[in-house]
XYZ file of N, CA and C in Angstrom:
846
model
N 57.863 11.881 53.985
C 57.516 12.471 52.747
C 57.210 11.326 51.773
N 58.023 10.310 51.823
C 57.799 9.207 50.821
C 56.386 8.515 51.158
N 56.080 8.345 52.439
C 54.789 7.712 52.862
C 53.686 8.592 52.422
N 53.823 9.887 52.557
C 52.658 10.782 52.154
C 52.514 10.635 50.745
N 53.620 10.630 49.873
C 53.383 10.472 48.382
C 52.694 9.244 48.057
N 53.073 8.102 48.828
C 52.388 6.835 48.523
C 50.960 6.753 48.911
N 50.633 7.521 50.029
C 49.269 7.508 50.326
C 48.476 8.439 49.310
N 49.078 9.525 48.885
C 48.423 10.403 47.865
C 48.261 9.736 46.521
N 49.188 8.964 46.109
C 49.190 8.217 44.893
C 48.230 7.117 44.906
N 47.901 6.483 46.146
C 47.060 5.470 46.305
C 45.559 5.829 46.366
N 45.268 7.127 46.526
C 43.937 7.692 46.531
C 43.393 7.650 45.082
N 42.247 7.052 44.881
C 41.637 6.956 43.580
C 41.268 8.264 42.999
N 41.497 8.577 41.814
C 41.199 9.887 41.121
C 39.890 9.673 40.475
N 38.778 10.070 41.047
C 37.487 9.859 40.548
C 37.308 10.975 39.246
N 36.828 10.510 38.178
C 36.531 11.334 37.004
C 35.548 12.410 37.344
N 35.729 13.650 36.863
C 34.790 14.681 37.010
C 33.761 14.609 35.992
N 32.434 14.653 36.564
C 31.338 14.507 35.573
C 31.410 15.632 34.525
N 31.040 15.203 33.208
C 31.089 16.176 32.126
C 29.804 17.096 32.147
N 29.870 18.225 31.438
C 28.689 18.942 31.418
C 27.509 18.291 30.730
N 27.814 17.324 29.847
C 26.745 16.577 29.154
C 25.974 15.745 30.187
N 26.653 15.191 31.236
C 25.993 14.431 32.228
C 25.148 15.258 33.083
N 25.651 16.531 33.462
C 24.770 17.372 34.236
C 23.620 17.751 33.436
N 23.794 17.884 32.135
C 22.563 18.365 31.379
C 21.510 17.266 31.361
N 21.941 16.060 31.240
C 21.014 14.949 31.193
C 20.353 14.667 32.507
N 21.219 14.955 33.577
C 20.700 14.605 34.880
C 19.805 15.672 35.545
N 20.000 16.856 34.993
C 19.283 17.984 35.501
C 19.947 18.712 36.721
N 21.202 18.294 36.943
C 21.963 18.867 38.098
C 22.701 20.191 37.738
N 22.749 20.431 36.424
C 23.435 21.688 36.146
C 22.569 22.909 36.423
N 23.122 24.031 36.823
C 22.468 25.243 37.087
C 21.815 25.808 35.844
N 22.403 25.409 34.692
C 21.860 25.833 33.414
C 21.573 24.724 32.484
N 20.558 23.922 32.800
C 20.330 22.646 32.070
C 20.028 22.907 30.595
N 20.629 22.010 29.758
C 20.285 22.099 28.334
C 19.442 20.904 27.911
N 18.706 20.975 26.769
C 17.948 19.826 26.382
C 18.839 18.714 26.165
N 18.460 17.523 26.574
C 19.237 16.361 26.444
C 18.920 15.688 25.087
N 19.897 15.399 24.221
C 19.692 14.840 22.889
C 19.116 13.529 22.917
N 19.490 12.726 23.953
C 19.004 11.300 24.027
C 17.478 11.382 24.380
N 17.158 12.329 25.120
C 15.674 12.491 25.521
C 14.883 12.968 24.279
N 15.420 13.770 23.458
C 14.743 14.269 22.307
C 14.573 13.004 21.424
N 15.549 12.305 21.184
C 15.530 11.054 20.245
C 14.557 10.063 20.845
N 14.423 9.835 22.214
C 13.519 8.938 22.774
C 12.135 9.397 22.541
N 11.850 10.697 22.592
C 10.518 11.281 22.278
C 10.242 11.051 20.839
N 11.161 11.172 20.018
C 10.917 11.050 18.527
C 10.610 9.542 18.332
N 11.394 8.666 18.960
C 11.094 7.301 18.885
C 9.699 6.907 19.272
N 9.226 7.455 20.332
C 7.886 7.165 20.829
C 6.874 7.639 19.862
N 7.024 8.901 19.198
C 6.101 9.370 18.445
C 5.955 8.734 16.955
N 7.095 8.623 16.344
C 7.144 8.032 15.006
C 7.887 6.749 14.880
N 8.410 6.261 16.027
C 8.597 4.815 16.075
C 9.908 4.299 15.565
N 10.902 4.186 16.463
C 12.064 3.244 16.069
C 11.551 1.875 16.393
N 10.777 1.715 17.381
C 10.171 0.377 17.682
C 8.906 0.210 16.845
N 8.839 -0.888 15.942
C 7.605 -0.983 15.071
C 6.324 -1.054 15.738
N 5.545 -0.185 15.498
C 4.104 -0.250 16.066
C 3.214 0.311 14.977
N 1.805 0.081 15.028
C 0.974 0.687 14.125
C 1.087 2.139 13.928
N 1.382 2.830 15.046
C 1.588 4.264 14.877
C 2.776 4.640 14.110
N 3.861 3.903 14.272
C 5.041 4.171 13.399
C 4.756 3.942 11.950
N 3.922 3.041 11.542
C 3.483 2.711 10.207
C 2.709 4.008 9.685
N 1.870 4.505 10.543
C 1.133 5.692 10.285
C 1.960 6.926 9.899
N 3.140 7.077 10.657
C 4.010 8.068 10.435
C 4.808 7.838 9.148
N 4.892 6.735 8.566
C 5.530 6.457 7.362
C 4.639 6.875 6.241
N 4.796 7.996 5.649
C 3.965 8.548 4.571
C 3.913 7.645 3.295
N 5.090 7.072 2.959
C 5.196 6.355 1.744
C 4.387 5.030 1.929
N 4.446 4.390 3.077
C 3.721 3.144 3.331
C 2.215 3.442 3.473
N 1.842 4.649 4.018
C 0.445 4.967 4.185
C -0.144 5.204 2.848
N 0.526 5.844 1.916
C -0.039 6.053 0.655
C -0.171 4.834 -0.135
N 0.969 3.986 -0.161
C 0.925 2.740 -0.841
C -0.145 1.856 -0.304
N -0.353 1.674 0.981
C -1.352 0.840 1.477
C -2.663 1.380 1.052
N -3.015 2.566 1.163
C -4.323 3.232 0.850
C -4.705 2.961 -0.603
N -3.750 3.082 -1.462
C -3.914 2.846 -2.878
C -4.287 1.384 -3.129
N -3.473 0.517 -2.527
C -3.563 -0.947 -2.682
C -4.979 -1.357 -2.046
N -5.355 -0.774 -1.033
C -6.626 -1.152 -0.422
C -7.810 -0.866 -1.444
N -7.707 0.314 -1.986
C -8.753 0.736 -3.083
C -8.696 -0.204 -4.230
N -7.398 -0.727 -4.702
C -7.326 -1.634 -5.770
C -7.982 -2.914 -5.346
N -7.699 -3.394 -4.231
C -8.236 -4.667 -3.747
C -9.803 -4.621 -3.742
N -10.355 -3.504 -3.189
C -11.846 -3.458 -3.237
C -12.359 -3.504 -4.683
N -11.697 -2.858 -5.623
C -12.129 -2.738 -6.948
C -12.058 -4.095 -7.588
N -11.007 -4.828 -7.515
C -10.800 -6.052 -8.121
C -11.817 -7.112 -7.563
N -12.031 -7.138 -6.346
C -12.962 -8.108 -5.748
C -14.406 -7.780 -6.163
N -14.643 -6.417 -6.187
C -15.980 -6.032 -6.780
C -16.200 -6.659 -8.212
N -15.207 -6.439 -9.067
C -15.303 -6.862 -10.412
C -15.484 -8.404 -10.453
N -14.824 -9.242 -9.687
C -15.027 -10.670 -9.720
C -16.282 -11.072 -9.176
N -16.906 -10.364 -8.284
C -18.200 -10.650 -7.666
C -19.196 -10.281 -8.707
N -19.074 -9.262 -9.536
C -20.094 -8.800 -10.454
C -20.077 -9.534 -11.791
N -19.074 -10.271 -12.145
C -19.092 -10.923 -13.417
C -20.268 -11.886 -13.694
N -20.659 -12.687 -12.740
C -21.830 -13.546 -12.966
C -23.111 -12.835 -13.325
N -23.304 -11.607 -12.583
C -24.489 -10.813 -12.798
C -24.455 -10.109 -14.178
N -23.200 -9.685 -14.641
C -23.071 -9.111 -15.880
C -23.338 -10.046 -16.999
N -22.818 -11.261 -16.903
C -23.026 -12.236 -17.818
C -24.476 -12.629 -17.960
N -25.214 -12.881 -16.885
C -26.540 -13.302 -16.939
C -27.553 -12.252 -17.352
N -27.428 -10.998 -16.754
C -28.477 -10.065 -16.982
C -28.118 -9.127 -18.142
N -26.759 -8.811 -18.300
C -26.483 -7.870 -19.419
C -26.280 -8.588 -20.702
N -25.523 -9.725 -20.678
C -25.254 -10.494 -21.877
C -26.346 -11.514 -22.226
N -27.183 -11.762 -21.172
C -28.219 -12.799 -21.295
C -27.820 -14.280 -21.337
N -26.600 -14.525 -20.980
C -26.161 -15.999 -20.938
C -25.235 -16.139 -19.770
N -25.848 -16.819 -18.794
C -25.037 -17.234 -17.573
C -23.848 -17.995 -17.752
N -23.885 -18.797 -18.876
C -22.635 -19.597 -19.214
C -21.468 -18.801 -19.598
N -21.742 -17.521 -19.910
C -20.527 -16.614 -20.298
C -19.717 -16.226 -18.970
N -20.244 -16.605 -17.872
C -19.415 -16.202 -16.699
C -18.042 -16.839 -16.820
N -18.116 -18.141 -17.220
C -16.783 -18.856 -17.276
C -15.850 -18.255 -18.328
N -16.456 -17.808 -19.369
C -15.650 -17.142 -20.461
C -14.965 -15.861 -19.933
N -15.742 -15.027 -19.221
C -15.252 -13.787 -18.682
C -14.170 -13.993 -17.656
N -14.368 -14.977 -16.824
C -13.405 -15.256 -15.720
C -12.045 -15.828 -16.404
N -12.234 -16.573 -17.407
C -11.037 -17.202 -18.059
C -10.366 -15.978 -18.759
N -11.096 -15.097 -19.410
C -10.475 -13.897 -20.130
C -9.861 -12.980 -19.087
N -10.262 -12.968 -17.947
C -9.708 -12.194 -16.865
C -8.432 -12.804 -16.193
N -8.502 -14.081 -15.843
C -7.441 -14.775 -15.080
C -6.372 -15.155 -15.851
N -6.522 -15.744 -17.037
C -5.428 -16.353 -17.880
C -4.510 -15.212 -18.218
N -4.970 -14.067 -18.820
C -3.839 -12.988 -19.129
C -3.220 -12.512 -17.866
N -3.816 -12.514 -16.673
C -3.199 -12.085 -15.518
C -2.081 -13.019 -15.234
N -2.143 -14.282 -15.367
C -1.030 -15.215 -15.138
C -0.028 -15.032 -16.122
N -0.359 -14.925 -17.388
C 0.704 -14.935 -18.461
C 1.387 -13.538 -18.537
N 0.801 -12.565 -18.037
C 1.342 -11.277 -18.132
C 2.348 -10.910 -17.038
N 2.347 -11.669 -15.953
C 3.157 -11.355 -14.880
C 4.601 -11.282 -15.231
N 5.183 -12.256 -15.892
C 6.659 -12.110 -16.295
C 6.886 -10.947 -17.101
N 5.961 -10.508 -17.987
C 6.222 -9.475 -18.795
C 6.171 -8.086 -17.990
N 5.353 -8.065 -17.014
C 5.324 -6.917 -16.167
C 6.646 -6.721 -15.437
N 7.287 -7.759 -15.075
C 8.561 -7.707 -14.430
C 9.610 -6.970 -15.292
N 9.620 -7.361 -16.688
C 10.516 -6.754 -17.624
C 10.178 -5.335 -17.749
N 8.905 -4.992 -17.780
C 8.436 -3.551 -17.927
C 8.930 -2.699 -16.790
N 8.641 -3.286 -15.568
C 9.073 -2.544 -14.328
C 10.636 -2.303 -14.336
N 11.389 -3.280 -14.839
C 12.823 -2.967 -14.909
C 13.207 -1.841 -15.842
N 12.411 -1.758 -16.882
C 12.694 -0.798 -17.968
C 12.189 0.482 -17.667
N 11.050 0.660 -17.101
C 10.358 1.883 -16.924
C 10.147 2.324 -15.511
N 10.343 1.399 -14.490
C 10.104 1.647 -13.054
C 8.804 1.116 -12.617
N 8.773 0.890 -11.346
C 7.493 0.227 -10.718
C 6.335 1.296 -10.826
N 6.692 2.454 -10.354
C 5.612 3.490 -10.206
C 4.890 3.684 -11.535
N 5.755 3.997 -12.530
C 5.200 4.365 -13.894
C 4.410 3.080 -14.453
N 4.917 1.885 -14.191
C 4.206 0.704 -14.702
C 2.899 0.462 -14.098
N 2.845 0.639 -12.741
C 1.699 0.565 -11.944
C 0.611 1.581 -12.438
N 1.025 2.877 -12.625
C 0.044 3.895 -12.978
C -0.440 3.586 -14.400
N 0.384 3.073 -15.266
C -0.134 2.609 -16.700
C -1.118 1.549 -16.521
N -0.835 0.505 -15.671
C -1.819 -0.532 -15.529
C -3.111 -0.010 -15.027
N -3.112 0.822 -14.028
C -4.329 1.326 -13.437
C -5.153 2.140 -14.445
N -4.516 2.911 -15.303
C -5.202 3.681 -16.464
C -5.698 2.782 -17.429
N -5.111 1.580 -17.679
C -5.642 0.682 -18.649
C -6.881 0.066 -18.180
N -6.793 -0.176 -16.830
C -8.019 -0.771 -16.191
C -9.225 0.248 -16.233
N -8.949 1.470 -16.124
C -10.127 2.386 -16.165
C -10.572 2.482 -17.620
N -9.723 2.465 -18.676
C -10.101 2.453 -20.071
C -10.893 1.209 -20.346
N -10.490 -0.050 -19.864
C -11.335 -1.226 -20.175
C -12.594 -1.233 -19.401
N -12.750 -0.678 -18.277
C -14.009 -0.596 -17.604
C -14.943 0.317 -18.386
N -14.475 1.490 -18.925
C -15.388 2.333 -19.701
C -15.846 1.594 -20.993
N -14.989 0.751 -21.629
C -15.456 0.041 -22.758
C -16.579 -1.004 -22.345
N -16.419 -1.687 -21.173
C -17.565 -2.558 -20.699
C -18.703 -1.882 -20.369
N -18.670 -0.543 -20.011
C -19.845 0.218 -19.772
C -20.762 0.355 -20.994
N -20.282 0.094 -22.121
C -21.126 0.104 -23.376
C -22.095 -1.064 -23.366
N -21.809 -2.082 -22.617
C -22.732 -3.245 -22.483
C -22.865 -4.179 -23.655
N -23.885 -4.857 -23.806
C -23.988 -5.913 -24.857
C -24.046 -5.283 -26.238
N -24.339 -3.930 -26.376
C -24.450 -3.312 -27.691
C -23.074 -3.239 -28.225
N -21.905 -3.333 -27.474
C -20.589 -3.245 -27.978
C -20.141 -4.565 -28.637
N -20.917 -5.668 -28.532
C -20.481 -6.879 -29.081
C -19.667 -7.671 -28.147
N -19.846 -9.080 -28.202
C -19.133 -9.898 -27.231
C -17.696 -9.954 -27.505
N -17.154 -9.895 -28.750
C -15.678 -9.822 -28.872
C -15.033 -8.682 -28.206
N -15.578 -7.488 -28.384
C -14.986 -6.322 -27.785
C -15.065 -6.409 -26.324
N -16.183 -6.888 -25.636
C -16.247 -6.967 -24.310
C -15.294 -7.959 -23.700
N -15.002 -9.139 -24.447
C -14.002 -10.021 -23.948
C -12.612 -9.509 -24.038
N -12.316 -8.680 -25.110
C -11.063 -7.973 -25.236
C -10.816 -6.974 -24.063
N -11.970 -6.235 -23.678
C -11.854 -5.379 -22.555
C -11.650 -6.087 -21.226
N -12.202 -7.261 -21.062
C -12.027 -8.021 -19.860
C -10.574 -8.498 -19.852
N -9.911 -8.903 -21.018
C -8.625 -9.211 -21.078
C -7.686 -8.169 -20.664
N -7.921 -6.920 -21.025
C -7.283 -5.813 -20.580
C -7.220 -5.611 -19.034
N -8.367 -5.824 -18.443
C -8.505 -5.795 -17.077
C -7.603 -6.902 -16.399
N -7.551 -8.042 -16.954
C -6.737 -9.082 -16.479
C -5.251 -8.822 -16.503
N -4.879 -8.295 -17.705
C -3.397 -7.817 -17.817
C -3.069 -6.731 -16.765
N -3.992 -5.805 -16.571
C -3.811 -4.800 -15.658
C -3.688 -5.356 -14.158
N -4.608 -6.238 -13.947
C -4.665 -6.914 -12.594
C -3.347 -7.516 -12.290
N -2.592 -8.112 -13.264
C -1.267 -8.729 -12.871
C -0.323 -7.685 -12.318
N -0.327 -6.533 -12.956
C 0.546 -5.441 -12.496
C 0.136 -4.910 -11.244
N -1.207 -4.815 -10.978
C -1.598 -4.264 -9.718
C -1.382 -5.179 -8.510
N -1.118 -6.474 -8.857
C -0.776 -7.455 -7.766
C 0.804 -7.404 -7.517
N 1.551 -7.364 -8.611
C 2.883 -7.376 -8.585
C 3.643 -6.151 -8.109
N 3.269 -5.064 -8.726
C 3.994 -3.790 -8.393
C 3.916 -3.324 -6.938
N 2.738 -3.195 -6.316
C 2.647 -2.678 -4.975
C 3.352 -3.623 -4.006
N 3.221 -4.915 -4.164
C 3.854 -5.863 -3.275
C 5.468 -5.679 -3.404
N 5.983 -5.434 -4.571
C 7.370 -5.177 -4.709
C 7.887 -3.854 -4.269
N 6.954 -2.929 -4.043
C 7.279 -1.663 -3.480
C 7.443 -1.721 -1.962
N 6.790 -2.657 -1.253
C 6.910 -2.680 0.208
C 8.372 -2.931 0.724
N 9.088 -3.723 -0.019
C 10.513 -3.760 0.535
C 11.291 -2.420 0.371
N 10.911 -1.740 -0.687
C 11.543 -0.454 -0.864
C 11.176 0.479 0.415
N 9.968 0.548 0.757
C 9.536 1.331 1.877
C 10.219 0.909 3.099
N 10.299 -0.351 3.365
C 10.904 -0.910 4.584
C 12.434 -0.485 4.526
N 13.142 -0.565 3.355
C 14.519 -0.165 3.245
C 14.711 1.265 3.483
N 13.811 2.094 3.061
C 13.910 3.554 3.174
C 13.697 3.930 4.562
N 12.905 3.121 5.402
C 12.749 3.598 6.787
C 13.936 3.373 7.605
N 14.941 2.816 7.119
C 16.226 2.634 7.973
C 16.153 1.485 8.754
N 16.901 1.456 9.922
C 16.969 0.362 10.950
C 15.622 -0.042 11.493
N 14.752 1.030 11.741
C 13.477 0.701 12.288
C 12.539 -0.011 11.303
N 12.691 0.357 10.009
C 11.886 -0.398 9.049
C 12.333 -1.816 8.916
N 13.639 -2.152 8.966
C 14.080 -3.422 8.766
C 13.695 -4.318 10.035
N 13.716 -3.688 11.260
C 13.307 -4.437 12.409
C 11.808 -4.663 12.395
N 10.998 -3.830 11.706
C 9.587 -3.926 11.734
C 9.005 -4.572 10.473
N 9.843 -5.203 9.562
C 9.313 -5.723 8.358
C 8.208 -6.657 8.569
N 8.231 -7.468 9.538
C 7.033 -8.437 9.731
C 5.800 -7.616 10.032
N 5.899 -6.600 10.888
C 4.617 -5.859 11.150
C 4.124 -5.065 9.816
N 5.120 -4.616 9.032
C 4.674 -4.055 7.743
C 3.897 -5.048 6.955
N 4.392 -6.161 6.894
C 3.632 -7.276 6.127
C 2.281 -7.567 6.673
N 2.205 -7.511 8.042
C 0.909 -7.821 8.660
C -0.072 -6.649 8.388
N 0.288 -5.543 8.348
C -0.551 -4.363 7.961
C -0.984 -4.591 6.489
N -0.073 -4.964 5.673
C -0.443 -5.077 4.189
C -1.300 -6.260 3.994
N -1.158 -7.267 4.717
C -2.119 -8.510 4.649
C -3.428 -8.139 5.058
N -3.559 -7.318 6.182
C -4.901 -6.842 6.643
C -5.530 -5.950 5.633
N -4.877 -5.101 5.002
C -5.506 -4.306 3.948
C -5.999 -5.140 2.806
N -5.275 -6.138 2.517
C -5.692 -6.990 1.359
C -7.002 -7.778 1.751
N -6.968 -8.250 2.953
C -8.205 -8.957 3.439
C -9.361 -8.105 3.546
N -9.121 -6.870 3.949
C -10.274 -5.860 4.107
C -10.774 -5.609 2.653
N -9.943 -5.466 1.625
C -10.297 -5.170 0.372
C -11.183 -6.374 -0.269
N -10.756 -7.569 0.163
C -11.428 -8.745 -0.362
C -12.882 -8.842 0.226
N -12.945 -8.383 1.355
C -14.327 -8.411 2.111
C -15.219 -7.319 1.637
N -14.625 -6.074 1.400
C -15.454 -5.007 0.978
C -15.966 -4.914 -0.367
N -15.221 -5.548 -1.290
C -15.574 -5.436 -2.721
C -16.846 -6.003 -2.964
N -17.250 -7.214 -2.615
C -18.611 -7.774 -2.871
C -19.704 -6.909 -2.247
N -19.393 -6.337 -1.061
C -20.371 -5.556 -0.372
C -20.605 -4.241 -1.099
N -19.640 -3.634 -1.712
C -19.965 -2.455 -2.545
C -20.814 -2.701 -3.665
N -20.589 -3.835 -4.370
C -21.434 -4.292 -5.491
C -22.863 -4.573 -5.031
N -22.960 -5.192 -3.847
C -24.350 -5.471 -3.325
C -25.039 -4.194 -3.008
N -24.343 -3.204 -2.531
C -24.943 -1.966 -2.271
C -25.464 -1.289 -3.603
N -24.631 -1.449 -4.643
C -25.180 -0.922 -5.960
C -26.468 -1.676 -6.397
N -26.455 -3.005 -6.194
C -27.636 -3.691 -6.650
C -28.843 -3.321 -5.752
N -28.645 -3.134 -4.509
C -29.718 -2.696 -3.629
C -30.290 -1.351 -4.071
N -29.326 -0.471 -4.411
C -29.830 0.816 -4.764
C -30.557 0.830 -6.195
N -30.269 -0.163 -6.941
C -31.027 -0.191 -8.208
C -32.347 -0.998 -8.116
N -32.502 -1.659 -6.912
C -33.839 -2.426 -6.865
C -33.707 -3.800 -7.230
N -32.575 -4.399 -7.222
C -32.435 -5.704 -7.699
C -33.233 -6.735 -6.789
N -33.829 -7.723 -7.460
C -34.619 -8.743 -6.761
C -33.881 -10.122 -6.892
N -33.548 -10.700 -5.900
C -32.820 -11.899 -5.912
C -33.799 -13.077 -6.415
N -33.267 -13.929 -7.178
C -33.991 -15.087 -7.711
C -33.993 -16.176 -6.666
N -35.123 -16.828 -6.531
C -35.244 -18.002 -5.665
C -34.901 -19.238 -6.458
N -34.812 -20.403 -5.723
C -34.503 -21.654 -6.464
C -35.488 -22.023 -7.399
N -34.923 -22.283 -8.700
C -35.860 -22.694 -9.719
C -36.737 -21.629 -10.307
N -36.434 -20.416 -9.949
C -37.298 -19.253 -10.445
C -36.427 -18.072 -10.744
N -36.568 -17.543 -11.958
C -35.804 -16.440 -12.401
C -36.648 -15.145 -12.312
N -36.223 -14.307 -11.327
C -36.972 -12.988 -11.088
C -36.747 -12.055 -12.195
N -37.779 -11.427 -12.661
C -37.633 -10.298 -13.609
C -37.063 -9.068 -12.947
N -36.092 -8.407 -13.599
C -35.489 -7.248 -12.988
C -36.029 -5.904 -13.679
N -36.059 -4.882 -12.962
C -36.579 -3.601 -13.343
C -35.389 -2.927 -14.280
N -35.708 -2.015 -14.857
C -34.666 -1.117 -15.619
C -33.626 -0.571 -14.721
N -34.083 -0.150 -13.538
C -33.043 0.390 -12.650
C -32.141 -0.644 -12.118
N -32.624 -1.864 -11.864
C -31.799 -3.006 -11.452
C -30.724 -3.399 -12.546
N -31.225 -3.311 -13.778
C -30.300 -3.719 -14.917
C -29.214 -2.632 -15.076
N -29.640 -1.439 -14.876
C -28.688 -0.312 -14.963
C -27.649 -0.452 -13.872
N -28.102 -0.800 -12.632
C -27.137 -1.042 -11.470
C -26.132 -2.177 -11.769
N -26.700 -3.174 -12.363
C -25.830 -4.388 -12.672
C -24.716 -3.913 -13.656
N -25.105 -3.222 -14.678
C -24.024 -2.820 -15.711
C -23.090 -1.852 -15.149
N -23.652 -0.853 -14.568
C -22.623 0.243 -14.088
C -21.949 -0.071 -12.803
N -22.572 -0.978 -12.022
C -21.812 -1.303 -10.765
C -20.681 -2.157 -11.149
N -20.582 -2.885 -12.384
C -19.564 -3.645 -12.938
C -18.463 -2.849 -13.654
N -18.946 -1.655 -14.073
C -18.037 -0.932 -15.023
C -17.671 0.551 -14.456
N -18.692 1.313 -14.294
C -18.372 2.715 -13.909
C -17.999 2.792 -12.442
N -18.534 1.919 -11.623
C -18.098 2.200 -10.228
C -16.663 1.610 -10.027
N -16.229 0.521 -10.615
C -14.716 0.224 -10.579
C -13.887 1.277 -11.205
N -14.337 1.894 -12.300
C -13.586 3.009 -12.934
C -13.389 4.138 -12.075
N -14.385 4.451 -11.244
C -14.228 5.606 -10.323
C -13.323 5.174 -9.188
N -13.430 4.016 -8.654
C -12.553 3.525 -7.583
C -11.182 3.498 -7.993
N -10.907 2.983 -9.279
C -9.470 2.924 -9.704
C -8.999 4.377 -9.946
N -9.748 5.286 -10.389
C -9.305 6.591 -10.429
C -8.844 7.226 -9.079
N -9.592 6.829 -8.093
C -9.161 7.138 -6.717
C -7.815 6.541 -6.386
N -7.664 5.299 -6.742
C -6.397 4.575 -6.433
C -5.284 5.249 -7.133
N -5.532 5.731 -8.392
C -4.409 6.438 -9.132
C -4.082 7.750 -8.469
N -5.018 8.491 -8.051
C -4.765 9.694 -7.302
C -3.847 9.536 -6.083
N -4.151 8.372 -5.409
C -3.425 8.017 -4.210
C -2.077 7.530 -4.614
N -1.971 6.774 -5.565
C -0.660 6.194 -5.979
C 0.291 7.248 -6.480
N -0.223 8.263 -7.055
C 0.610 9.319 -7.524
C 1.342 10.145 -6.442
N 0.942 9.980 -5.215
C 1.535 10.645 -4.066
C 2.696 9.788 -3.615
N 2.836 8.555 -4.094
C 4.090 7.784 -3.678
C 5.237 8.258 -4.574
N 6.221 8.712 -3.866
C 7.448 9.247 -4.553
C 8.774 8.507 -4.289
N 8.640 7.237 -3.694
C 9.857 6.645 -3.373
C 10.544 5.829 -4.553
N 9.676 5.519 -5.530
C 10.273 4.842 -6.653
C 11.328 5.688 -7.471
N 12.430 5.046 -7.716
C 13.606 5.693 -8.335
C 14.562 6.288 -7.356
N 14.141 6.340 -6.119
C 15.076 6.980 -5.040
C 15.243 6.000 -3.925
N 14.867 4.716 -4.107
C 14.968 3.781 -3.019
C 16.526 3.573 -2.529
N 17.394 3.579 -3.511
C 18.792 3.296 -3.130
C 19.395 4.576 -2.628
N 18.988 5.712 -2.780
C 19.557 7.001 -2.342
C 18.918 7.424 -1.095
N 17.666 7.123 -0.888
C 16.889 7.635 0.310
C 17.316 6.834 1.558
N 17.493 5.616 1.303
C 17.784 4.699 2.532
C 19.055 5.186 3.290
N 20.141 5.414 2.604
C 21.414 5.824 3.294
C 21.171 7.213 4.023
N 20.477 8.061 3.403
C 20.241 9.291 4.202
C 19.377 9.175 5.317
N 18.404 8.217 5.253
C 17.517 7.873 6.411
C 18.358 7.392 7.582
N 19.334 6.487 7.268
C 20.198 5.834 8.222
C 21.018 6.969 8.889
N 21.604 7.880 8.189
C 22.408 8.921 8.745
C 21.597 9.753 9.569
N 20.276 10.088 9.111
C 19.469 11.005 10.000
C 19.111 10.213 11.429
N 18.821 8.959 11.246
C 18.500 8.162 12.472
C 19.648 8.123 13.378
N 20.912 7.908 12.858
C 22.083 7.790 13.653
C 22.435 9.158 14.302
N 22.046 10.341 13.782
C 22.370 11.631 14.267
C 21.457 11.932 15.545
N 20.293 11.170 15.609
C 19.337 11.355 16.686
C 19.814 10.497 17.912
N 20.827 9.620 17.769
C 21.158 8.822 18.844
C 22.211 9.532 19.734
């Protein structure tokens, strides 16, 4: 009897598989959906592993990037158009330096002020205000030389002040988007930055081309070396409005896109909820 008890006690007691294991292995006669498989499918579709597709699934990042791309196109268009506006609308090519200085100097000086404004009123509201100010300044510039040089320089200064905010605010919103995406966002911070940099480079390239398309539509004739080509009224109109109304329209589109960004003011409350939701899927 004693030996039988010893042999029985020495026999290993294998654990019985749980219903959850049967459900995941498919051995159960009544299989249930496996939670780990659902989460794996979710990860493949909207990305716990950072991929371009996971960025596309992030609505906040998609809206923010689209708005910033439009802003980048607009700002590079304006910088490319300034020499044409100075020479053909104002009649003095030397004013190009004055316009660029009136644009860039306020942009540098206003950056610290925009930091204070963002802390007081929020990033989103500050950015939308700057974009609206840019539209207003562009409409003033559309008046052309008849408005007078002082008013035009003041309008360019407004564009420069707005430009500072449109560089500062969107870039400061990217970390908020990354944090709100939970662990997947933190792991993919580098890829988010890569997509953002690509959008900025694309805007830098497209801006001058958009203005070139405006000049071509107006019949602009390029000057040769040592010879100043006379421009038609259509070309002069394209020079003025390509520098003013076209940027105003593009910036209005950027405002419409930016208004769909809803993360500002909720960055610290959205992120923990996202983390809980991600953990529930595991």
